[in-house]
PDB file of C-alpha atoms and ligand atoms in Angstrom:
ATOM      1  CA  MET U1139      -9.366  23.350  23.686  1.00 48.00           C
ATOM      2  CA  ASN U1140     -12.220  20.914  21.883  1.00 67.00           C
ATOM      3  CA  PRO U1141     -13.737  21.923  18.687  1.00 77.00           C
ATOM      4  CA  ASP U1142     -17.593  23.058  19.249  1.00 89.00           C
ATOM      5  CA  LEU U1143     -19.515  20.494  17.213  1.00 96.00           C
ATOM      6  CA  ARG U1144     -22.402  20.790  19.543  1.00 94.00           C
ATOM      7  CA  SER U1145     -25.793  20.882  17.626  1.00 92.00           C
ATOM      8  CA  LYS U1146     -23.977  18.119  15.384  1.00 98.00           C
ATOM      9  CA  THR U1147     -24.235  14.809  14.512  1.00 98.00           C
ATOM     10  CA  ALA U1148     -21.612  12.318  13.536  1.00 98.00           C
ATOM     11  CA  LEU U1149     -21.857   9.027  11.578  1.00 98.00           C
ATOM     12  CA  VAL U1150     -18.338   6.979  12.721  1.00 98.00           C
ATOM     13  CA  THR U1151     -18.416   3.479  10.370  1.00 98.00           C
ATOM     14  CA  GLY U1152     -15.645   1.020  12.326  1.00 98.00           C
ATOM     15  CA  GLY U1153     -16.889   2.746  15.595  1.00 98.00           C
ATOM     16  CA  THR U1154     -16.162   0.237  18.177  1.00 98.00           C
ATOM     17  CA  GLY U1155     -12.259  -0.314  16.413  1.00 97.00           C
ATOM     18  CA  ALA U1156      -8.681   0.618  18.371  1.00 97.00           C
ATOM     19  CA  ILE U1157      -9.261   4.179  16.672  1.00 98.00           C
ATOM     20  CA  GLY U1158     -12.748   4.434  15.777  1.00 98.00           C
ATOM     21  CA  ARG U1159     -13.764   4.397  19.457  1.00 98.00           C
ATOM     22  CA  ALA U1160     -11.420   7.655  20.053  1.00 98.00           C
ATOM     23  CA  VAL U1161     -13.070   9.366  17.335  1.00 98.00           C
ATOM     24  CA  CYS U1162     -16.497   8.823  18.564  1.00 98.00           C
ATOM     25  CA  ALA U1163     -15.200   9.809  22.461  1.00 98.00           C
ATOM     26  CA  ALA U1164     -13.390  12.757  21.035  1.00 98.00           C
ATOM     27  CA  LEU U1165     -16.371  14.126  19.035  1.00 98.00           C
ATOM     28  CA  ALA U1166     -18.497  13.147  21.442  1.00 98.00           C
ATOM     29  CA  GLU U1167     -16.115  15.588  23.996  1.00 97.00           C
ATOM     30  CA  ALA U1168     -16.769  18.184  21.679  1.00 97.00           C
ATOM     31  CA  GLY U1169     -20.362  18.523  21.674  1.00 97.00           C
ATOM     32  CA  ALA U1170     -21.717  15.879  18.534  1.00 98.00           C
ATOM     33  CA  SER U1171     -24.151  13.100  19.090  1.00 98.00           C
ATOM     34  CA  VAL U1172     -22.466  10.190  17.715  1.00 98.00           C
ATOM     35  CA  VAL U1173     -23.493   7.081  15.569  1.00 98.00           C
ATOM     36  CA  ALA U1174     -20.641   4.333  15.864  1.00 98.00           C
ATOM     37  CA  VAL U1175     -20.889   1.826  12.990  1.00 98.00           C
ATOM     38  CA  CYS U1176     -19.765  -1.975  13.409  1.00 98.00           C
ATOM     39  CA  LEU U1177     -20.232  -5.176  11.993  1.00 97.00           C
ATOM     40  CA  PRO U1178     -23.536  -7.399  13.428  1.00 96.00           C
ATOM     41  CA  SER U1179     -20.565  -9.807  14.813  1.00 96.00           C
ATOM     42  CA  ASP U1180     -19.057  -6.501  17.081  1.00 96.00           C
ATOM     43  CA  LEU U1181     -22.011  -5.782  17.958  1.00 95.00           C
ATOM     44  CA  GLU U1182     -22.130  -7.867  21.395  1.00 94.00           C
ATOM     45  CA  ALA U1183     -19.144  -6.868  22.892  1.00 92.00           C
ATOM     46  CA  ALA U1184     -19.574  -3.667  22.040  1.00 96.00           C
ATOM     47  CA  ASP U1185     -22.030  -3.869  25.220  1.00 95.00           C
ATOM     48  CA  ALA U1186     -19.268  -3.154  27.089  1.00 95.00           C
ATOM     49  CA  LEU U1187     -17.804  -0.216  25.229  1.00 97.00           C
ATOM     50  CA  LEU U1188     -21.230   1.748  25.733  1.00 97.00           C
ATOM     51  CA  ALA U1189     -21.750   1.233  29.056  1.00 97.00           C
ATOM     52  CA  GLN U1190     -18.507   3.299  29.295  1.00 97.00           C
ATOM     53  CA  TRP U1191     -19.670   5.553  26.785  1.00 98.00           C
ATOM     54  CA  ARG U1192     -22.849   5.930  29.142  1.00 97.00           C
ATOM     55  CA  ASP U1193     -21.022   6.456  32.145  1.00 98.00           C
ATOM     56  CA  ALA U1194     -18.716   9.039  30.856  1.00 97.00           C
ATOM     57  CA  GLY U1195     -21.897  11.135  29.943  1.00 98.00           C
ATOM     58  CA  LEU U1196     -21.237  10.523  25.897  1.00 98.00           C
ATOM     59  CA  PRO U1197     -23.910  10.292  23.642  1.00 98.00           C
ATOM     60  CA  ILE U1198     -22.986   7.528  21.590  1.00 98.00           C
ATOM     61  CA  THR U1199     -25.067   4.956  20.484  1.00 97.00           C
ATOM     62  CA  VAL U1200     -24.415   1.988  18.092  1.00 97.00           C
ATOM     63  CA  ARG U1201     -25.349   0.654  14.634  1.00 97.00           C
ATOM     64  CA  ALA U1202     -24.448  -2.654  13.348  1.00 97.00           C
ATOM     65  CA  PHE U1203     -24.617  -3.090   9.351  1.00 98.00           C
ATOM     66  CA  ASP U1204     -21.591  -3.632   6.810  1.00 98.00           C
ATOM     67  CA  VAL U1205     -20.278  -0.819   5.459  1.00 98.00           C
ATOM     68  CA  SER U1206     -19.074  -3.087   2.203  1.00 98.00           C
ATOM     69  CA  ASP U1207     -22.577  -4.062   1.201  1.00 98.00           C
ATOM     70  CA  ALA U1208     -24.909  -1.208  -0.783  1.00 98.00           C
ATOM     71  CA  ASP U1209     -28.188  -2.670   0.131  1.00 97.00           C
ATOM     72  CA  GLN U1210     -27.551  -3.253   3.748  1.00 97.00           C
ATOM     73  CA  ALA U1211     -25.804   0.177   3.900  1.00 98.00           C
ATOM     74  CA  ALA U1212     -28.167   2.502   1.833  1.00 97.00           C
ATOM     75  CA  SER U1213     -31.260   0.916   4.255  1.00 97.00           C
ATOM     76  CA  ALA U1214     -29.510   1.570   7.277  1.00 98.00           C
ATOM     77  CA  LEU U1215     -28.751   4.818   6.693  1.00 98.00           C
ATOM     78  CA  ALA U1216     -32.372   5.271   5.823  1.00 97.00           C
ATOM     79  CA  ARG U1217     -33.426   3.857   9.334  1.00 97.00           C
ATOM     80  CA  LEU U1218     -31.191   6.138  10.820  1.00 96.00           C
ATOM     81  CA  ALA U1219     -31.975   9.386   8.933  1.00 95.00           C
ATOM     82  CA  ALA U1220     -35.851   8.150  10.573  1.00 94.00           C
ATOM     83  CA  ASP U1221     -34.140   7.891  14.219  1.00 93.00           C
ATOM     84  CA  ALA U1222     -31.896   9.744  14.526  1.00 91.00           C
ATOM     85  CA  GLY U1223     -32.084  12.921  11.777  1.00 95.00           C
ATOM     86  CA  PRO U1224     -29.816  14.695   9.765  1.00 97.00           C
ATOM     87  CA  ILE U1225     -25.863  12.963   9.557  1.00 98.00           C
ATOM     88  CA  ASP U1226     -23.274  16.525   9.483  1.00 98.00           C
ATOM     89  CA  ILE U1227     -20.360  14.681   9.649  1.00 98.00           C
ATOM     90  CA  VAL U1228     -19.012  11.352   8.042  1.00 98.00           C
ATOM     91  CA  VAL U1229     -15.881   9.643   9.095  1.00 99.00           C
ATOM     92  CA  ASN U1230     -15.280   6.764   6.883  1.00 99.00           C
ATOM     93  CA  CYS U1231     -12.890   4.537   9.495  1.00 98.00           C
ATOM     94  CA  ALA U1232     -13.971   0.948   9.191  1.00 98.00           C
ATOM     95  CA  GLY U1233     -11.256  -0.430   7.459  1.00 98.00           C
ATOM     96  CA  ILE U1234      -9.745  -4.503   7.808  1.00 97.00           C
ATOM     97  CA  THR U1235      -6.469  -6.484   6.260  1.00 95.00           C
ATOM     98  CA  ARG U1236      -6.102  -8.935   4.731  1.00 97.00           C
ATOM     99  CA  ASP U1237      -2.496  -9.607   3.577  1.00 95.00           C
ATOM    100  CA  ALA U1238      -0.210 -12.254   1.248  1.00 97.00           C
ATOM    101  CA  PRO U1239       2.476 -11.611  -1.493  1.00 98.00           C
ATOM    102  CA  LEU U1240       0.332 -10.966  -4.780  1.00 98.00           C
ATOM    103  CA  ARG U1241       1.858 -13.828  -6.178  1.00 98.00           C
ATOM    104  CA  ARG U1242      -0.001 -15.847  -2.802  1.00 98.00           C
ATOM    105  CA  MET U1243      -2.779 -13.494  -2.473  1.00 98.00           C
ATOM    106  CA  THR U1244      -6.781 -15.052  -3.401  1.00 98.00           C
ATOM    107  CA  ALA U1245      -9.165 -13.151  -5.045  1.00 98.00           C
ATOM    108  CA  GLN U1246     -11.363 -13.128  -2.099  1.00 98.00           C
ATOM    109  CA  GLN U1247      -8.656 -11.420   0.156  1.00 98.00           C
ATOM    110  CA  TRP U1248      -8.422  -9.200  -2.968  1.00 99.00           C
ATOM    111  CA  GLN U1249     -12.465  -8.310  -3.187  1.00 98.00           C
ATOM    112  CA  GLN U1250     -12.890  -8.275   1.041  1.00 98.00           C
ATOM    113  CA  VAL U1251     -10.335  -5.355   1.545  1.00 99.00           C
ATOM    114  CA  LEU U1252     -10.986  -3.304  -1.218  1.00 99.00           C
ATOM    115  CA  GLY U1253     -14.948  -3.952  -0.307  1.00 98.00           C
ATOM    116  CA  VAL U1254     -14.589  -2.679   3.494  1.00 98.00           C
ATOM    117  CA  ASN U1255     -12.066  -0.018   2.975  1.00 98.00           C
ATOM    118  CA  LEU U1256     -12.878   1.857  -0.251  1.00 98.00           C
ATOM    119  CA  ASP U1257     -16.473   0.058  -1.462  1.00 98.00           C
ATOM    120  CA  SER U1258     -17.854   1.411   1.518  1.00 99.00           C
ATOM    121  CA  LEU U1259     -16.752   5.122   1.127  1.00 99.00           C
ATOM    122  CA  PHE U1260     -19.301   5.160  -2.101  1.00 98.00           C
ATOM    123  CA  ASN U1261     -22.101   2.968   0.553  1.00 98.00           C
ATOM    124  CA  VAL U1262     -22.036   5.506   3.323  1.00 98.00           C
ATOM    125  CA  THR U1263     -21.061   8.554   1.610  1.00 98.00           C
ATOM    126  CA  GLN U1264     -23.341   8.688  -1.308  1.00 98.00           C
ATOM    127  CA  PRO U1265     -26.344   8.944   0.474  1.00 98.00           C
ATOM    128  CA  LEU U1266     -25.696  11.377   3.324  1.00 98.00           C
ATOM    129  CA  ILE U1267     -23.781  13.910   0.616  1.00 98.00           C
ATOM    130  CA  ASP U1268     -26.916  15.111  -0.916  1.00 98.00           C
ATOM    131  CA  GLY U1269     -28.219  16.382   2.899  1.00 98.00           C
ATOM    132  CA  MET U1270     -25.276  17.715   3.662  1.00 98.00           C
ATOM    133  CA  CYS U1271     -24.791  20.221   0.978  1.00 98.00           C
ATOM    134  CA  GLN U1272     -28.130  21.244   1.338  1.00 98.00           C
ATOM    135  CA  ARG U1273     -27.727  22.422   4.768  1.00 98.00           C
ATOM    136  CA  GLY U1274     -24.726  24.030   3.536  1.00 98.00           C
ATOM    137  CA  TRP U1275     -22.487  22.518   6.659  1.00 98.00           C
ATOM    138  CA  GLY U1276     -20.747  19.021   5.970  1.00 98.00           C
ATOM    139  CA  ARG U1277     -17.646  17.340   6.894  1.00 98.00           C
ATOM    140  CA  VAL U1278     -16.179  14.160   5.452  1.00 99.00           C
ATOM    141  CA  VAL U1279     -13.033  12.145   6.904  1.00 99.00           C
ATOM    142  CA  ASN U1280     -11.895   9.414   5.339  1.00 99.00           C
ATOM    143  CA  ILE U1281      -9.184   7.283   7.042  1.00 99.00           C
ATOM    144  CA  SER U1282      -6.168   6.811   5.229  1.00 98.00           C
ATOM    145  CA  SER U1283      -3.264   5.158   5.833  1.00 98.00           C
ATOM    146  CA  VAL U1284       0.556   5.574   5.458  1.00 98.00           C
ATOM    147  CA  ASN U1285       0.878   2.329   3.570  1.00 97.00           C
ATOM    148  CA  GLY U1286      -1.511   3.965   1.262  1.00 98.00           C
ATOM    149  CA  GLN U1287       1.116   6.463   0.591  1.00 98.00           C
ATOM    150  CA  LYS U1288       4.524   4.805   0.360  1.00 97.00           C
ATOM    151  CA  GLY U1289       3.139   0.745  -0.003  1.00 97.00           C
ATOM    152  CA  GLN U1290       4.145  -2.186   1.872  1.00 94.00           C
ATOM    153  CA  PHE U1291       4.701  -5.982   1.416  1.00 94.00           C
ATOM    154  CA  GLY U1292       2.187  -8.169   1.433  1.00 96.00           C
ATOM    155  CA  GLN U1293       0.365  -5.522   0.925  1.00 97.00           C
ATOM    156  CA  THR U1294      -1.077  -4.661  -2.589  1.00 98.00           C
ATOM    157  CA  ASN U1295      -4.893  -4.847  -1.852  1.00 98.00           C
ATOM    158  CA  TYR U1296      -5.154  -2.629   1.422  1.00 98.00           C
ATOM    159  CA  ALA U1297      -2.184  -0.410  -0.378  1.00 98.00           C
ATOM    160  CA  ALA U1298      -4.278  -0.165  -3.652  1.00 99.00           C
ATOM    161  CA  SER U1299      -7.798   0.469  -1.023  1.00 99.00           C
ATOM    162  CA  LYS U1300      -6.200   3.396   0.873  1.00 98.00           C
ATOM    163  CA  ALA U1301      -4.512   4.998  -2.124  1.00 98.00           C
ATOM    164  CA  GLY U1302      -8.143   4.772  -3.668  1.00 98.00           C
ATOM    165  CA  VAL U1303      -9.711   6.514  -0.469  1.00 99.00           C
ATOM    166  CA  HIS U1304      -7.885   9.416  -0.999  1.00 98.00           C
ATOM    167  CA  GLY U1305      -8.435   9.596  -4.201  1.00 98.00           C
ATOM    168  CA  PHE U1306     -12.082   9.816  -3.607  1.00 99.00           C
ATOM    169  CA  THR U1307     -11.380  12.533  -1.173  1.00 99.00           C
ATOM    170  CA  MET U1308      -9.574  14.812  -3.413  1.00 99.00           C
ATOM    171  CA  ALA U1309     -12.338  13.976  -6.280  1.00 99.00           C
ATOM    172  CA  LEU U1310     -15.212  14.994  -3.833  1.00 99.00           C
ATOM    173  CA  ALA U1311     -13.502  17.506  -2.575  1.00 99.00           C
ATOM    174  CA  GLN U1312     -14.173  19.582  -5.461  1.00 98.00           C
ATOM    175  CA  GLU U1313     -17.397  18.589  -6.192  1.00 98.00           C
ATOM    176  CA  VAL U1314     -19.016  19.917  -2.797  1.00 98.00           C
ATOM    177  CA  ALA U1315     -16.063  23.022  -1.913  1.00 98.00           C
ATOM    178  CA  ARG U1316     -18.758  25.477  -2.495  1.00 98.00           C
ATOM    179  CA  LYS U1317     -21.268  23.840  -0.932  1.00 98.00           C
ATOM    180  CA  GLY U1318     -20.362  24.481   3.110  1.00 98.00           C
ATOM    181  CA  VAL U1319     -18.870  20.587   2.500  1.00 98.00           C
ATOM    182  CA  THR U1320     -15.124  19.819   3.162  1.00 99.00           C
ATOM    183  CA  VAL U1321     -13.756  16.023   2.476  1.00 99.00           C
ATOM    184  CA  ASN U1322     -10.264  15.434   3.955  1.00 99.00           C
ATOM    185  CA  THR U1323      -8.277  11.963   4.657  1.00 99.00           C
ATOM    186  CA  VAL U1324      -6.253  11.221   7.691  1.00 99.00           C
ATOM    187  CA  ALA U1325      -3.508   9.079   7.301  1.00 98.00           C
ATOM    188  CA  PRO U1326      -1.965   7.324  10.170  1.00 98.00           C
ATOM    189  CA  GLY U1327       0.895   6.121  10.763  1.00 97.00           C
ATOM    190  CA  TYR U1328       1.648   2.752  12.915  1.00 95.00           C
ATOM    191  CA  ILE U1329      -0.930   2.660  16.078  1.00 96.00           C
ATOM    192  CA  ASP U1330      -1.444   0.589  18.860  1.00 94.00           C
ATOM    193  CA  SER U1331      -3.937  -1.460  18.465  1.00 93.00           C
ATOM    194  CA  PRO U1332      -4.648  -4.768  17.550  1.00 90.00           C
ATOM    195  CA  MET U1333      -4.013  -4.379  14.049  1.00 81.00           C
ATOM    196  CA  ILE U1334      -0.544  -3.631  15.079  1.00 84.00           C
ATOM    197  CA  ASP U1335      -0.394  -6.228  17.953  1.00 87.00           C
ATOM    198  CA  ALA U1336      -1.091  -8.973  15.008  1.00 83.00           C
ATOM    199  CA  VAL U1337       2.260  -8.111  13.346  1.00 85.00           C
ATOM    200  CA  PRO U1338       5.370 -10.770  14.265  1.00 88.00           C
ATOM    201  CA  GLU U1339       7.672  -8.774  16.992  1.00 90.00           C
ATOM    202  CA  ALA U1340      10.690  -9.117  14.513  1.00 92.00           C
ATOM    203  CA  ILE U1341       8.881  -6.609  12.178  1.00 89.00           C
ATOM    204  CA  ARG U1342       7.340  -4.701  14.725  1.00 90.00           C
ATOM    205  CA  ALA U1343      11.076  -4.247  16.017  1.00 91.00           C
ATOM    206  CA  ASP U1344      12.082  -2.970  12.513  1.00 92.00           C
ATOM    207  CA  ILE U1345       9.272  -1.129  12.523  1.00 91.00           C
ATOM    208  CA  LEU U1346       9.218   1.072  15.613  1.00 94.00           C
ATOM    209  CA  LYS U1347      13.442   1.921  14.550  1.00 96.00           C
ATOM    210  CA  GLY U1348      11.874   3.004  11.376  1.00 95.00           C
ATOM    211  CA  ILE U1349       9.584   5.596  13.240  1.00 97.00           C
ATOM    212  CA  PRO U1350      11.258   9.129  13.970  1.00 98.00           C
ATOM    213  CA  ALA U1351       9.034  10.392  16.725  1.00 98.00           C
ATOM    214  CA  GLY U1352      10.737   6.522  18.806  1.00 96.00           C
ATOM    215  CA  ARG U1353       6.870   5.119  19.085  1.00 96.00           C
ATOM    216  CA  TYR U1354       3.687   3.844  17.962  1.00 96.00           C
ATOM    217  CA  GLY U1355       1.259   6.233  17.931  1.00 98.00           C
ATOM    218  CA  HIS U1356      -1.964   6.315  20.161  1.00 98.00           C
ATOM    219  CA  PRO U1357      -5.358   5.831  18.978  1.00 98.00           C
ATOM    220  CA  ALA U1358      -6.147   9.643  20.489  1.00 98.00           C
ATOM    221  CA  ASP U1359      -3.091  10.842  18.055  1.00 98.00           C
ATOM    222  CA  ILE U1360      -5.971   9.972  15.418  1.00 98.00           C
ATOM    223  CA  ALA U1361      -8.934  11.176  16.937  1.00 98.00           C
ATOM    224  CA  ALA U1362      -7.469  14.666  17.395  1.00 98.00           C
ATOM    225  CA  ALA U1363      -6.613  15.109  14.404  1.00 98.00           C
ATOM    226  CA  VAL U1364     -10.336  14.234  13.034  1.00 98.00           C
ATOM    227  CA  ALA U1365     -11.626  16.771  15.608  1.00 98.00           C
ATOM    228  CA  PHE U1366      -9.529  19.409  14.361  1.00 98.00           C
ATOM    229  CA  LEU U1367     -11.031  18.393  10.504  1.00 98.00           C
ATOM    230  CA  CYS U1368     -14.645  18.182  11.830  1.00 98.00           C
ATOM    231  CA  SER U1369     -14.234  21.947  13.354  1.00 97.00           C
ATOM    232  CA  ASP U1370     -14.964  24.912  12.063  1.00 96.00           C
ATOM    233  CA  ALA U1371     -11.358  25.977  12.172  1.00 97.00           C
ATOM    234  CA  ALA U1372     -10.569  23.741   9.771  1.00 98.00           C
ATOM    235  CA  SER U1373     -13.438  24.717   7.367  1.00 98.00           C
ATOM    236  CA  TYR U1374     -10.837  26.100   4.748  1.00 98.00           C
ATOM    237  CA  ILE U1375      -9.266  22.391   4.591  1.00 98.00           C
ATOM    238  CA  THR U1376     -10.509  20.232   1.938  1.00 99.00           C
ATOM    239  CA  GLY U1377      -8.805  17.731  -0.464  1.00 99.00           C
ATOM    240  CA  ALA U1378      -6.079  17.099   2.089  1.00 98.00           C
ATOM    241  CA  GLN U1379      -4.540  14.478   3.535  1.00 98.00           C
ATOM    242  CA  LEU U1380      -3.131  14.927   6.814  1.00 98.00           C
ATOM    243  CA  PRO U1381      -0.195  11.956   8.175  1.00 98.00           C
ATOM    244  CA  VAL U1382      -0.002  11.408  11.670  1.00 98.00           C
ATOM    245  CA  ASN U1383       2.687   8.879  11.818  1.00 98.00           C
ATOM    246  CA  GLY U1384       5.508  10.198  13.895  1.00 98.00           C
ATOM    247  CA  GLY U1385       7.518  11.429  10.646  1.00 98.00           C
ATOM    248  CA  MET U1386       7.706   8.111   9.677  1.00 97.00           C
ATOM    249  CA  TYR U1387       6.620   8.949   6.112  1.00 97.00           C
ATOM    250  CA  MET U1388       6.912  12.201   4.713  1.00 97.00           C
ATOM    251  CA  SER U1389       6.542  13.557   1.474  1.00 94.00           C
ATOM    252  CA  ALA U1390       6.760  17.546  -0.320  1.00 91.00           C
TER     253      ALA U1390
HETATM  254  P1  NAD O2056     -10.201  -2.292  14.662  1.00 81.27           P
HETATM  255  O1  NAD O2056      -9.638  -3.759  13.548  1.00 81.27           O
HETATM  256  O2  NAD O2056      -9.713  -1.958  15.712  1.00 81.27           O
HETATM  257  O3  NAD O2056     -11.711  -1.761  14.092  1.00 81.27           O
HETATM  258  C1  NAD O2056     -12.226  -2.127  12.693  1.00 81.27           C
HETATM  259  C2  NAD O2056     -13.792  -1.450  12.886  1.00 81.27           C
HETATM  260  O4  NAD O2056     -14.800  -2.093  11.867  1.00 81.27           O
HETATM  261  C3  NAD O2056     -14.436  -2.317  14.114  1.00 81.27           C
HETATM  262  O5  NAD O2056     -15.308  -1.002  14.648  1.00 81.27           O
HETATM  263  C4  NAD O2056     -15.287  -3.089  13.127  1.00 81.27           C
HETATM  264  O6  NAD O2056     -16.620  -3.576  13.711  1.00 81.27           O
HETATM  265  C5  NAD O2056     -15.830  -2.183  11.765  1.00 81.27           C
HETATM  266  N1  NAD O2056     -15.903  -2.880  10.372  1.00 81.27           N
HETATM  267  C6  NAD O2056     -14.948  -3.919  10.120  1.00 81.27           C
HETATM  268  N2  NAD O2056     -15.329  -4.492   8.891  1.00 81.27           N
HETATM  269  C7  NAD O2056     -16.609  -3.463   8.737  1.00 81.27           C
HETATM  270  C8  NAD O2056     -17.990  -3.848   8.075  1.00 81.27           C
HETATM  271  N3  NAD O2056     -17.615  -4.834   6.742  1.00 81.27           N
HETATM  272  N4  NAD O2056     -19.103  -3.622   8.301  1.00 81.27           N
HETATM  273  C9  NAD O2056     -19.118  -2.520   8.879  1.00 81.27           C
HETATM  274  N5  NAD O2056     -18.013  -2.078  10.387  1.00 81.27           N
HETATM  275  C10 NAD O2056     -17.007  -2.935   9.811  1.00 81.27           C
HETATM  276  O7  NAD O2056      -9.572  -1.323  13.268  1.00 81.27           O
HETATM  277  P2  NAD O2056      -8.522   0.106  13.744  1.00 81.27           P
HETATM  278  O8  NAD O2056      -6.881  -0.485  13.931  1.00 81.27           O
HETATM  279  O9  NAD O2056      -8.947   1.198  14.558  1.00 81.27           O
HETATM  280  O10 NAD O2056      -8.109   0.841  11.906  1.00 81.27           O
HETATM  281  C11 NAD O2056      -9.387   1.958  12.275  1.00 81.27           C
HETATM  282  C12 NAD O2056      -8.552   2.148  10.978  1.00 81.27           C
HETATM  283  O11 NAD O2056      -7.733   3.348  10.765  1.00 81.27           O
HETATM  284  C13 NAD O2056      -8.871   1.595   9.127  1.00 81.27           C
HETATM  285  O12 NAD O2056      -9.323   2.184   8.546  1.00 81.27           O
HETATM  286  C14 NAD O2056      -7.470   0.867   8.546  1.00 81.27           C
HETATM  287  O13 NAD O2056      -7.303   0.597   7.577  1.00 81.27           O
HETATM  288  C15 NAD O2056      -7.053   2.395   9.628  1.00 81.27           C
HETATM  289  N6  NAD O2056      -5.864   2.443  10.163  1.00 81.27           N
HETATM  290  C16 NAD O2056      -4.960   1.441  11.311  1.00 81.27           C
HETATM  291  C17 NAD O2056      -4.215   1.558  11.651  1.00 81.27           C
HETATM  292  C18 NAD O2056      -3.525   0.629  12.680  1.00 81.27           C
HETATM  293  O14 NAD O2056      -2.117   1.109  13.246  1.00 81.27           O
HETATM  294  N7  NAD O2056      -4.740   0.595  13.437  1.00 81.27           N
HETATM  295  C19 NAD O2056      -2.891   1.910  10.640  1.00 81.27           C
HETATM  296  C20 NAD O2056      -3.060   2.593   9.757  1.00 81.27           C
HETATM  297  C21 NAD O2056      -4.736   3.046   9.287  1.00 81.27           C
END
């Protein structure tokens, strides 16, 4: 059964991406009004998705701004508050990879990944968290990665950013726990998506061998975990990292 999120408004960064669009749909199916955020350069491509959502009767709109840019995020969120009212749920899902072994990694590759994957959590969550605390209800779900838990060759930037995501989660969870606001991390394993399509076939075959469930995850597997953490049934879960990885990486 869907969690009941009627009367809630959710903001999903990376909401037009492979995982983000499934998260938007799951939250909207649970009754929330949803604002999907994407990069301005992805706005045109989002038209088809918007039409799909409209046809399915899902209340999802799209806004474009760069979540790695603090000023852009602050002004976009201020405009959104004026148009759409308060935001009750934030899903920080925007993320990129710029892979290279450290000895060949450029400062730009490092900064771009940290900017989109980690700075964005500050840029997007900080302007919204006070309102959630004042209203006495809120949900922040941050999307990390199995590679933030175990590291991955060629991903010092990505692994550092994703490990940082959960550090942010644990610290903020403590700051807002008494205000009815929970903060959690969902750590996807390898998900059927363009991010995985970009991995060379030989490496993908190896990855698959290491997944006990014998398949990649579906975006809907991640969306279901996010929707659960946003529900009232999860109100006592905070500061947690929920791995959704088909058993690929387990920790005590
Ligand atoms: P995707 O590439 O399909 O989509 C990325 C989304 O983020 C798009 O909507 C894009 O517009 C948005 N975005 C990128 N940079 C942005 C910026 N600067 N400002 C605003 N929006 C921006 O990504 P995905 O595969 O759906 O991954 C979603 C999240 O899940 C990411 O955080 C990723 O690190 C994480 N993740 C993905 C996988 C996987 O297998 N796909 C595995 C583990 C973790």
